[in-house]
Amino acid sequence: MAAPRGLPDLSIVRDIGIAAHIDAGKTTLTERILYYTGASHKIGEVHDGEAHMDWMEEERAHGITITSAVTQCPWRDHLIQVVDTPGHVDFTIEVERAMRVLDGAVVVLDGVRGVEPQTETVWRQASRFRIPTMFFVNKMDRPGADFDHVLDTLRGRLHVEPAAVSLPVPEGVVDVVAGTLLRFGGSQGEEVTEEPLPEPYQDRWRAAREALSLLLADHDDAIAEVVLEERPVGADDLRRALRQATLERKVFPTFGGSALRNVGVQPLLDGVLRYLPSPVERPPVQARTPEGVEVTVSMDPTGPLCALAFKVQLWEGRRHVFARLYRGRLAPGDRVWIPGRDVEERVARVFDVDADHKKRIDDAVAGQIVLLAGLRYAGTGDTLCAPDTPLLLERIVARDPVLGLSVEPESTRVEEKMLDVLAKVQEEDPTLRLVEDADTGQRILRGMGELHLQIVQERIRREFGLDLRFGRPYVVSRETIQSTARAGGEVDHTIEADNKRIELKARAVASVGPLERGEGIRFEASPRVVPEGTLSAAQAQAVRDGAQDAVVGGPVDGAPLQDVSVAIEEVELYGTASSAQAIRIAVAQAARNALAAAGGVVLGPVMRIEVVVPEEALGTVLGDLQARRAAILESSTEHGMASVRAECPLQGLLGYATDLRSLTRGRGQFTSEFDRFDVPPG
């Protein structure tokens, strides 16, 4: 039975996300979870386009998860709130903002491939927010699946300690802690029977249980004492120690099975209850007051409201906001304060969510993830709080887009509608940006990749009935400088303003230098003043503003600058003529001159890619990658398939999916992830 909707006991709640590399079986697993918990009356299959959680038409057409979907399900007198996240790297913002508000995660792995590129991305996101995590090794029915190999890839590529809790075998799974065999019968695997462990599996079980005991002994003194005395560790003691080590992210319970064949899902659900935390077991979140004072926010239903808006979604044409409550209660009609925007809004309605279905509720309390209607201004990452207790939670940071398309309306009659629609989709997705090209005047829609922008085009056409003209993809660039340089700049002229002649005169000296990739822009604005003296507050601000004006665009193509240090070394004043405006102009000119002297260089997006192809096609594929200016990092072969990891300029990957299929007769696949802006390899 599910926990009552008022959630008086947060200890019986689990807020979890399910994440994976694309095609690892994440949505298939979620469908089984919904079915076995009674939240869904049938199992929807991804390959049939009937998955309950993939409710968007584009998701069903492409067979992938595009947007995070939220649902709830009861299991053994607990309530599990589940967020199913996308596996494709183009939609990684969906995983990022889901991880920001969850208490635990289940990462799904392919039993043949093990850790894949997006697995590593998901892992970094979960680690950033210190989320206790379990692994589910899926597709163990496939030829070449190897549970022990997957554990090795977890240790080698994620540098974690997986703890095998259920071992997949042909008849079902072996419960390592209890030492029993679990079989899954019935038409859909819903009947779970527990049997004594057959003799052929005894040795493997003993080895796994000993490994689990030794692993936990490193983190639990009581277990260590029993192990040193060479006594068997009891099942309850193992589960207690495993839970504590999981909550501390020292050990990661790992389960095996096959979601498509209905094997191993119920033990995973039991593991969610046993090893992942309830909302009250997570550390308090950190917040700060508008004055910058750090405070902690505990998961307390009785305190003043503190919630995080983590996603905006258009639902039936109306604006809705997903929010996670960290403290207090929220009911329809309540007013909330949004400190980052300094506005107060009223919540019109509060909903529970089940994929694309919503159900109105009377109130929500700390620990819940709910959908809110009526908020016009709240956006992704905003804090919602009680008007008399303003707080700011850590925001959600979206990556910058790396690929652009020119976009224009079919006719000028629909231009206003186009801008309105594009504003709405940008509200939903912080990784989309609409900018105007300063040289051509074209509007450019930027996104995370070809698939990302393709899905946006399809959604605009379907949801808004709007046909737009899109150009060919082009790659976003950045600039930096090659060396250090020092230069001066000055202003000396008179302007007419309000029938007065105003003299502007100032001189400045600036120096610039390159920084390591990813360091951003660093300013130093403490110049020597000539003649000797000090700058007024307005003049000091003008120095900082002038330096920032100079780095808006680089010296080559005017692209945004990065990885540059700018120091304003000297400012020369000429009495009343050296107003704040004059100083700002002189400083900006000095910094621009120094940047030009340092020599600009254009940086392009460099992607980390992994290509998996039949072994016999490896030579051809390697030659093709090198022609695309890729830098090969490593390659390996296993079970007749070759895996290549490389870095490649994004420009060289446009249309690569089609070319790779042609080179490998449809058997090759690749994944890419933005790594950095840099001088392209090769």
PDB file of N, CA and C in Angstrom, residues 68-148:
ATOM      1  N   SER A  68      12.584  14.082 -19.368  1.00  0.00           N
ATOM      2  CA  SER A  68      12.416  13.349 -18.116  1.00  0.00           C
ATOM      3  C   SER A  68      10.932  13.232 -17.784  1.00  0.00           C
ATOM      4  N   ALA A  69      10.521  12.041 -17.377  1.00  0.00           N
ATOM      5  CA  ALA A  69       9.127  11.812 -17.012  1.00  0.00           C
ATOM      6  C   ALA A  69       9.063  11.373 -15.555  1.00  0.00           C
ATOM      7  N   VAL A  70       8.082  11.900 -14.832  1.00  0.00           N
ATOM      8  CA  VAL A  70       7.933  11.652 -13.401  1.00  0.00           C
ATOM      9  C   VAL A  70       6.714  10.773 -13.164  1.00  0.00           C
ATOM     10  N   THR A  71       6.827   9.827 -12.255  1.00  0.00           N
ATOM     11  CA  THR A  71       5.680   9.017 -11.868  1.00  0.00           C
ATOM     12  C   THR A  71       5.881   8.518 -10.443  1.00  0.00           C
ATOM     13  N   GLN A  72       4.877   7.830  -9.921  1.00  0.00           N
ATOM     14  CA  GLN A  72       4.930   7.296  -8.559  1.00  0.00           C
ATOM     15  C   GLN A  72       4.447   5.856  -8.577  1.00  0.00           C
ATOM     16  N   CYS A  73       4.974   5.070  -7.652  1.00  0.00           N
ATOM     17  CA  CYS A  73       4.498   3.694  -7.556  1.00  0.00           C
ATOM     18  C   CYS A  73       4.681   3.187  -6.123  1.00  0.00           C
ATOM     19  N   PRO A  74       3.738   2.370  -5.637  1.00  0.00           N
ATOM     20  CA  PRO A  74       3.849   1.813  -4.288  1.00  0.00           C
ATOM     21  C   PRO A  74       4.622   0.496  -4.320  1.00  0.00           C
ATOM     22  N   TRP A  75       5.413   0.241  -3.276  1.00  0.00           N
ATOM     23  CA  TRP A  75       6.129  -1.028  -3.173  1.00  0.00           C
ATOM     24  C   TRP A  75       6.384  -1.335  -1.697  1.00  0.00           C
ATOM     25  N   ARG A  76       5.780  -2.432  -1.226  1.00  0.00           N
ATOM     26  CA  ARG A  76       5.977  -2.900   0.150  1.00  0.00           C
ATOM     27  C   ARG A  76       5.813  -1.765   1.164  1.00  0.00           C
ATOM     28  N   ASP A  77       4.638  -1.141   1.134  1.00  0.00           N
ATOM     29  CA  ASP A  77       4.272  -0.088   2.090  1.00  0.00           C
ATOM     30  C   ASP A  77       5.162   1.145   1.987  1.00  0.00           C
ATOM     31  N   HIS A  78       5.825   1.330   0.877  1.00  0.00           N
ATOM     32  CA  HIS A  78       6.600   2.528   0.624  1.00  0.00           C
ATOM     33  C   HIS A  78       6.064   3.205  -0.633  1.00  0.00           C
ATOM     34  N   LEU A  79       6.436   4.464  -0.820  1.00  0.00           N
ATOM     35  CA  LEU A  79       6.103   5.184  -2.050  1.00  0.00           C
ATOM     36  C   LEU A  79       7.400   5.550  -2.757  1.00  0.00           C
ATOM     37  N   ILE A  80       7.529   5.091  -3.996  1.00  0.00           N
ATOM     38  CA  ILE A  80       8.712   5.406  -4.800  1.00  0.00           C
ATOM     39  C   ILE A  80       8.310   6.428  -5.860  1.00  0.00           C
ATOM     40  N   GLN A  81       8.950   7.586  -5.838  1.00  0.00           N
ATOM     41  CA  GLN A  81       8.773   8.564  -6.902  1.00  0.00           C
ATOM     42  C   GLN A  81       9.920   8.361  -7.894  1.00  0.00           C
ATOM     43  N   VAL A  82       9.569   8.082  -9.137  1.00  0.00           N
ATOM     44  CA  VAL A  82      10.549   7.692 -10.150  1.00  0.00           C
ATOM     45  C   VAL A  82      10.646   8.769 -11.222  1.00  0.00           C
ATOM     46  N   VAL A  83      11.878   9.126 -11.580  1.00  0.00           N
ATOM     47  CA  VAL A  83      12.121  10.008 -12.718  1.00  0.00           C
ATOM     48  C   VAL A  83      12.909   9.215 -13.753  1.00  0.00           C
ATOM     49  N   ASP A  84      12.300   9.016 -14.923  1.00  0.00           N
ATOM     50  CA  ASP A  84      12.961   8.324 -16.039  1.00  0.00           C
ATOM     51  C   ASP A  84      13.633   9.391 -16.896  1.00  0.00           C
ATOM     52  N   THR A  85      14.959   9.292 -17.048  1.00  0.00           N
ATOM     53  CA  THR A  85      15.716  10.351 -17.726  1.00  0.00           C
ATOM     54  C   THR A  85      16.196   9.900 -19.102  1.00  0.00           C
ATOM     55  N   PRO A  86      16.508  10.849 -20.004  1.00  0.00           N
ATOM     56  CA  PRO A  86      17.011  10.470 -21.334  1.00  0.00           C
ATOM     57  C   PRO A  86      18.412   9.878 -21.253  1.00  0.00           C
ATOM     58  N   GLY A  87      18.739   9.059 -22.269  1.00  0.00           N
ATOM     59  CA  GLY A  87      20.070   8.477 -22.343  1.00  0.00           C
ATOM     60  C   GLY A  87      20.948   9.119 -23.399  1.00  0.00           C
ATOM     61  N   HIS A  88      20.351   9.931 -24.291  1.00  0.00           N
ATOM     62  CA  HIS A  88      21.138  10.557 -25.355  1.00  0.00           C
ATOM     63  C   HIS A  88      21.793  11.821 -24.833  1.00  0.00           C
ATOM     64  N   VAL A  89      23.059  12.022 -25.178  1.00  0.00           N
ATOM     65  CA  VAL A  89      23.833  13.133 -24.631  1.00  0.00           C
ATOM     66  C   VAL A  89      23.265  14.492 -25.036  1.00  0.00           C
ATOM     67  N   ASP A  90      22.543  14.581 -26.154  1.00  0.00           N
ATOM     68  CA  ASP A  90      21.967  15.861 -26.565  1.00  0.00           C
ATOM     69  C   ASP A  90      20.949  16.377 -25.551  1.00  0.00           C
ATOM     70  N   PHE A  91      20.403  15.484 -24.737  1.00  0.00           N
ATOM     71  CA  PHE A  91      19.375  15.882 -23.772  1.00  0.00           C
ATOM     72  C   PHE A  91      19.876  15.759 -22.335  1.00  0.00           C
ATOM     73  N   THR A  92      21.177  15.965 -22.169  1.00  0.00           N
ATOM     74  CA  THR A  92      21.792  15.763 -20.857  1.00  0.00           C
ATOM     75  C   THR A  92      21.300  16.759 -19.817  1.00  0.00           C
ATOM     76  N   ILE A  93      20.732  17.912 -20.236  1.00  0.00           N
ATOM     77  CA  ILE A  93      20.183  18.861 -19.268  1.00  0.00           C
ATOM     78  C   ILE A  93      19.035  18.220 -18.493  1.00  0.00           C
ATOM     79  N   GLU A  94      18.305  17.293 -19.142  1.00  0.00           N
ATOM     80  CA  GLU A  94      17.207  16.614 -18.455  1.00  0.00           C
ATOM     81  C   GLU A  94      17.745  15.760 -17.303  1.00  0.00           C
ATOM     82  N   VAL A  95      18.893  15.119 -17.524  1.00  0.00           N
ATOM     83  CA  VAL A  95      19.506  14.318 -16.464  1.00  0.00           C
ATOM     84  C   VAL A  95      20.057  15.240 -15.380  1.00  0.00           C
ATOM     85  N   GLU A  96      20.688  16.327 -15.797  1.00  0.00           N
ATOM     86  CA  GLU A  96      21.307  17.258 -14.850  1.00  0.00           C
ATOM     87  C   GLU A  96      20.285  17.797 -13.862  1.00  0.00           C
ATOM     88  N   ARG A  97      19.144  18.260 -14.369  1.00  0.00           N
ATOM     89  CA  ARG A  97      18.190  18.864 -13.440  1.00  0.00           C
ATOM     90  C   ARG A  97      17.415  17.824 -12.653  1.00  0.00           C
ATOM     91  N   ALA A  98      17.310  16.599 -13.188  1.00  0.00           N
ATOM     92  CA  ALA A  98      16.702  15.538 -12.393  1.00  0.00           C
ATOM     93  C   ALA A  98      17.618  15.155 -11.233  1.00  0.00           C
ATOM     94  N   MET A  99      18.912  14.964 -11.526  1.00  0.00           N
ATOM     95  CA  MET A  99      19.862  14.606 -10.463  1.00  0.00           C
ATOM     96  C   MET A  99      19.916  15.670  -9.375  1.00  0.00           C
ATOM     97  N   ARG A 100      19.681  16.910  -9.749  1.00  0.00           N
ATOM     98  CA  ARG A 100      19.743  18.014  -8.783  1.00  0.00           C
ATOM     99  C   ARG A 100      18.701  17.854  -7.674  1.00  0.00           C
ATOM    100  N   VAL A 101      17.567  17.196  -7.952  1.00  0.00           N
ATOM    101  CA  VAL A 101      16.475  17.157  -6.974  1.00  0.00           C
ATOM    102  C   VAL A 101      16.198  15.763  -6.425  1.00  0.00           C
ATOM    103  N   LEU A 102      16.993  14.749  -6.821  1.00  0.00           N
ATOM    104  CA  LEU A 102      16.714  13.381  -6.393  1.00  0.00           C
ATOM    105  C   LEU A 102      17.521  13.004  -5.162  1.00  0.00           C
ATOM    106  N   ASP A 103      17.066  11.935  -4.508  1.00  0.00           N
ATOM    107  CA  ASP A 103      17.760  11.428  -3.322  1.00  0.00           C
ATOM    108  C   ASP A 103      18.603  10.196  -3.631  1.00  0.00           C
ATOM    109  N   GLY A 104      18.285   9.482  -4.694  1.00  0.00           N
ATOM    110  CA  GLY A 104      19.014   8.274  -5.058  1.00  0.00           C
ATOM    111  C   GLY A 104      18.901   8.041  -6.548  1.00  0.00           C
ATOM    112  N   ALA A 105      19.748   7.152  -7.067  1.00  0.00           N
ATOM    113  CA  ALA A 105      19.740   6.889  -8.504  1.00  0.00           C
ATOM    114  C   ALA A 105      20.004   5.416  -8.768  1.00  0.00           C
ATOM    115  N   VAL A 106      19.414   4.928  -9.862  1.00  0.00           N
ATOM    116  CA  VAL A 106      19.710   3.604 -10.395  1.00  0.00           C
ATOM    117  C   VAL A 106      20.284   3.812 -11.789  1.00  0.00           C
ATOM    118  N   VAL A 107      21.519   3.419 -11.985  1.00  0.00           N
ATOM    119  CA  VAL A 107      22.171   3.539 -13.287  1.00  0.00           C
ATOM    120  C   VAL A 107      22.138   2.181 -13.967  1.00  0.00           C
ATOM    121  N   VAL A 108      21.579   2.148 -15.170  1.00  0.00           N
ATOM    122  CA  VAL A 108      21.404   0.899 -15.912  1.00  0.00           C
ATOM    123  C   VAL A 108      22.578   0.725 -16.872  1.00  0.00           C
ATOM    124  N   LEU A 109      23.118  -0.498 -16.902  1.00  0.00           N
ATOM    125  CA  LEU A 109      24.263  -0.816 -17.759  1.00  0.00           C
ATOM    126  C   LEU A 109      23.909  -1.947 -18.709  1.00  0.00           C
ATOM    127  N   ASP A 110      24.483  -1.912 -19.893  1.00  0.00           N
ATOM    128  CA  ASP A 110      24.335  -3.006 -20.849  1.00  0.00           C
ATOM    129  C   ASP A 110      25.253  -4.147 -20.418  1.00  0.00           C
ATOM    130  N   GLY A 111      24.696  -5.358 -20.324  1.00  0.00           N
ATOM    131  CA  GLY A 111      25.464  -6.507 -19.852  1.00  0.00           C
ATOM    132  C   GLY A 111      26.614  -6.897 -20.752  1.00  0.00           C
ATOM    133  N   VAL A 112      26.592  -6.453 -22.009  1.00  0.00           N
ATOM    134  CA  VAL A 112      27.692  -6.741 -22.932  1.00  0.00           C
ATOM    135  C   VAL A 112      28.703  -5.600 -22.922  1.00  0.00           C
ATOM    136  N   ARG A 113      28.213  -4.351 -23.006  1.00  0.00           N
ATOM    137  CA  ARG A 113      29.092  -3.205 -23.164  1.00  0.00           C
ATOM    138  C   ARG A 113      29.634  -2.670 -21.848  1.00  0.00           C
ATOM    139  N   GLY A 114      28.892  -2.836 -20.763  1.00  0.00           N
ATOM    140  CA  GLY A 114      29.346  -2.281 -19.490  1.00  0.00           C
ATOM    141  C   GLY A 114      29.243  -0.771 -19.477  1.00  0.00           C
ATOM    142  N   VAL A 115      30.273  -0.097 -18.964  1.00  0.00           N
ATOM    143  CA  VAL A 115      30.280   1.361 -18.878  1.00  0.00           C
ATOM    144  C   VAL A 115      30.483   1.947 -20.267  1.00  0.00           C
ATOM    145  N   GLU A 116      29.594   2.870 -20.666  1.00  0.00           N
ATOM    146  CA  GLU A 116      29.656   3.538 -21.959  1.00  0.00           C
ATOM    147  C   GLU A 116      29.786   5.042 -21.732  1.00  0.00           C
ATOM    148  N   PRO A 117      30.003   5.828 -22.809  1.00  0.00           N
ATOM    149  CA  PRO A 117      30.269   7.257 -22.606  1.00  0.00           C
ATOM    150  C   PRO A 117      29.209   7.997 -21.800  1.00  0.00           C
ATOM    151  N   GLN A 118      27.929   7.790 -22.120  1.00  0.00           N
ATOM    152  CA  GLN A 118      26.905   8.518 -21.371  1.00  0.00           C
ATOM    153  C   GLN A 118      26.789   8.007 -19.944  1.00  0.00           C
ATOM    154  N   THR A 119      27.196   6.743 -19.706  1.00  0.00           N
ATOM    155  CA  THR A 119      27.246   6.249 -18.328  1.00  0.00           C
ATOM    156  C   THR A 119      28.199   7.116 -17.517  1.00  0.00           C
ATOM    157  N   GLU A 120      29.336   7.455 -18.116  1.00  0.00           N
ATOM    158  CA  GLU A 120      30.312   8.288 -17.415  1.00  0.00           C
ATOM    159  C   GLU A 120      29.754   9.687 -17.163  1.00  0.00           C
ATOM    160  N   THR A 121      29.000  10.221 -18.131  1.00  0.00           N
ATOM    161  CA  THR A 121      28.391  11.537 -17.943  1.00  0.00           C
ATOM    162  C   THR A 121      27.384  11.510 -16.806  1.00  0.00           C
ATOM    163  N   VAL A 122      26.518  10.509 -16.812  1.00  0.00           N
ATOM    164  CA  VAL A 122      25.523  10.362 -15.746  1.00  0.00           C
ATOM    165  C   VAL A 122      26.223  10.219 -14.395  1.00  0.00           C
ATOM    166  N   TRP A 123      27.309   9.452 -14.390  1.00  0.00           N
ATOM    167  CA  TRP A 123      28.030   9.234 -13.143  1.00  0.00           C
ATOM    168  C   TRP A 123      28.595  10.545 -12.598  1.00  0.00           C
ATOM    169  N   ARG A 124      29.136  11.369 -13.476  1.00  0.00           N
ATOM    170  CA  ARG A 124      29.659  12.664 -13.028  1.00  0.00           C
ATOM    171  C   ARG A 124      28.542  13.536 -12.467  1.00  0.00           C
ATOM    172  N   GLN A 125      27.369  13.480 -13.082  1.00  0.00           N
ATOM    173  CA  GLN A 125      26.245  14.273 -12.591  1.00  0.00           C
ATOM    174  C   GLN A 125      25.789  13.791 -11.218  1.00  0.00           C
ATOM    175  N   ALA A 126      25.691  12.470 -11.043  1.00  0.00           N
ATOM    176  CA  ALA A 126      25.293  11.929  -9.743  1.00  0.00           C
ATOM    177  C   ALA A 126      26.346  12.243  -8.684  1.00  0.00           C
ATOM    178  N   SER A 127      27.615  12.186  -9.072  1.00  0.00           N
ATOM    179  CA  SER A 127      28.690  12.454  -8.119  1.00  0.00           C
ATOM    180  C   SER A 127      28.711  13.918  -7.702  1.00  0.00           C
ATOM    181  N   ARG A 128      28.393  14.813  -8.630  1.00  0.00           N
ATOM    182  CA  ARG A 128      28.410  16.236  -8.318  1.00  0.00           C
ATOM    183  C   ARG A 128      27.445  16.544  -7.175  1.00  0.00           C
ATOM    184  N   PHE A 129      26.320  15.852  -7.137  1.00  0.00           N
ATOM    185  CA  PHE A 129      25.322  16.103  -6.102  1.00  0.00           C
ATOM    186  C   PHE A 129      25.349  15.060  -4.991  1.00  0.00           C
ATOM    187  N   ARG A 130      26.408  14.227  -4.982  1.00  0.00           N
ATOM    188  CA  ARG A 130      26.614  13.235  -3.912  1.00  0.00           C
ATOM    189  C   ARG A 130      25.387  12.334  -3.731  1.00  0.00           C
ATOM    190  N   ILE A 131      24.898  11.787  -4.842  1.00  0.00           N
ATOM    191  CA  ILE A 131      23.685  10.967  -4.807  1.00  0.00           C
ATOM    192  C   ILE A 131      24.054   9.501  -4.628  1.00  0.00           C
ATOM    193  N   PRO A 132      23.571   8.836  -3.573  1.00  0.00           N
ATOM    194  CA  PRO A 132      23.773   7.388  -3.439  1.00  0.00           C
ATOM    195  C   PRO A 132      23.216   6.669  -4.665  1.00  0.00           C
ATOM    196  N   THR A 133      23.972   5.709  -5.173  1.00  0.00           N
ATOM    197  CA  THR A 133      23.650   5.116  -6.469  1.00  0.00           C
ATOM    198  C   THR A 133      23.753   3.600  -6.426  1.00  0.00           C
ATOM    199  N   MET A 134      22.823   2.938  -7.135  1.00  0.00           N
ATOM    200  CA  MET A 134      22.893   1.496  -7.368  1.00  0.00           C
ATOM    201  C   MET A 134      23.020   1.271  -8.872  1.00  0.00           C
ATOM    202  N   PHE A 135      23.563   0.101  -9.226  1.00  0.00           N
ATOM    203  CA  PHE A 135      23.688  -0.265 -10.640  1.00  0.00           C
ATOM    204  C   PHE A 135      22.807  -1.474 -10.936  1.00  0.00           C
ATOM    205  N   PHE A 136      22.205  -1.457 -12.124  1.00  0.00           N
ATOM    206  CA  PHE A 136      21.463  -2.618 -12.617  1.00  0.00           C
ATOM    207  C   PHE A 136      22.089  -3.035 -13.937  1.00  0.00           C
ATOM    208  N   VAL A 137      22.693  -4.228 -13.955  1.00  0.00           N
ATOM    209  CA  VAL A 137      23.332  -4.748 -15.170  1.00  0.00           C
ATOM    210  C   VAL A 137      22.255  -5.468 -15.973  1.00  0.00           C
ATOM    211  N   ASN A 138      21.825  -4.842 -17.042  1.00  0.00           N
ATOM    212  CA  ASN A 138      20.687  -5.302 -17.826  1.00  0.00           C
ATOM    213  C   ASN A 138      21.144  -6.145 -19.019  1.00  0.00           C
ATOM    214  N   LYS A 139      20.184  -6.728 -19.705  1.00  0.00           N
ATOM    215  CA  LYS A 139      20.414  -7.488 -20.940  1.00  0.00           C
ATOM    216  C   LYS A 139      21.355  -8.674 -20.717  1.00  0.00           C
ATOM    217  N   MET A 140      21.255  -9.315 -19.541  1.00  0.00           N
ATOM    218  CA  MET A 140      22.110 -10.459 -19.264  1.00  0.00           C
ATOM    219  C   MET A 140      21.692 -11.694 -20.051  1.00  0.00           C
ATOM    220  N   ASP A 141      20.602 -11.603 -20.824  1.00  0.00           N
ATOM    221  CA  ASP A 141      20.183 -12.707 -21.685  1.00  0.00           C
ATOM    222  C   ASP A 141      20.870 -12.656 -23.051  1.00  0.00           C
ATOM    223  N   ARG A 142      21.595 -11.563 -23.349  1.00  0.00           N
ATOM    224  CA  ARG A 142      22.200 -11.409 -24.673  1.00  0.00           C
ATOM    225  C   ARG A 142      23.475 -12.238 -24.793  1.00  0.00           C
ATOM    226  N   PRO A 143      23.770 -12.716 -25.994  1.00  0.00           N
ATOM    227  CA  PRO A 143      25.063 -13.392 -26.199  1.00  0.00           C
ATOM    228  C   PRO A 143      26.211 -12.423 -25.906  1.00  0.00           C
ATOM    229  N   GLY A 144      27.206 -12.906 -25.195  1.00  0.00           N
ATOM    230  CA  GLY A 144      28.350 -12.071 -24.858  1.00  0.00           C
ATOM    231  C   GLY A 144      28.198 -11.295 -23.571  1.00  0.00           C
ATOM    232  N   ALA A 145      27.016 -11.351 -22.925  1.00  0.00           N
ATOM    233  CA  ALA A 145      26.835 -10.643 -21.654  1.00  0.00           C
ATOM    234  C   ALA A 145      27.725 -11.273 -20.584  1.00  0.00           C
ATOM    235  N   ASP A 146      28.359 -10.435 -19.797  1.00  0.00           N
ATOM    236  CA  ASP A 146      29.321 -10.919 -18.797  1.00  0.00           C
ATOM    237  C   ASP A 146      29.237 -10.014 -17.574  1.00  0.00           C
ATOM    238  N   PHE A 147      28.613 -10.507 -16.510  1.00  0.00           N
ATOM    239  CA  PHE A 147      28.392  -9.723 -15.299  1.00  0.00           C
ATOM    240  C   PHE A 147      29.715  -9.296 -14.675  1.00  0.00           C
ATOM    241  N   ASP A 148      30.660 -10.220 -14.577  1.00  0.00           N
ATOM    242  CA  ASP A 148      31.949  -9.894 -13.959  1.00  0.00           C
ATOM    243  C   ASP A 148      32.716  -8.855 -14.776  1.00  0.00           C
TER     244      ASP A 148
END
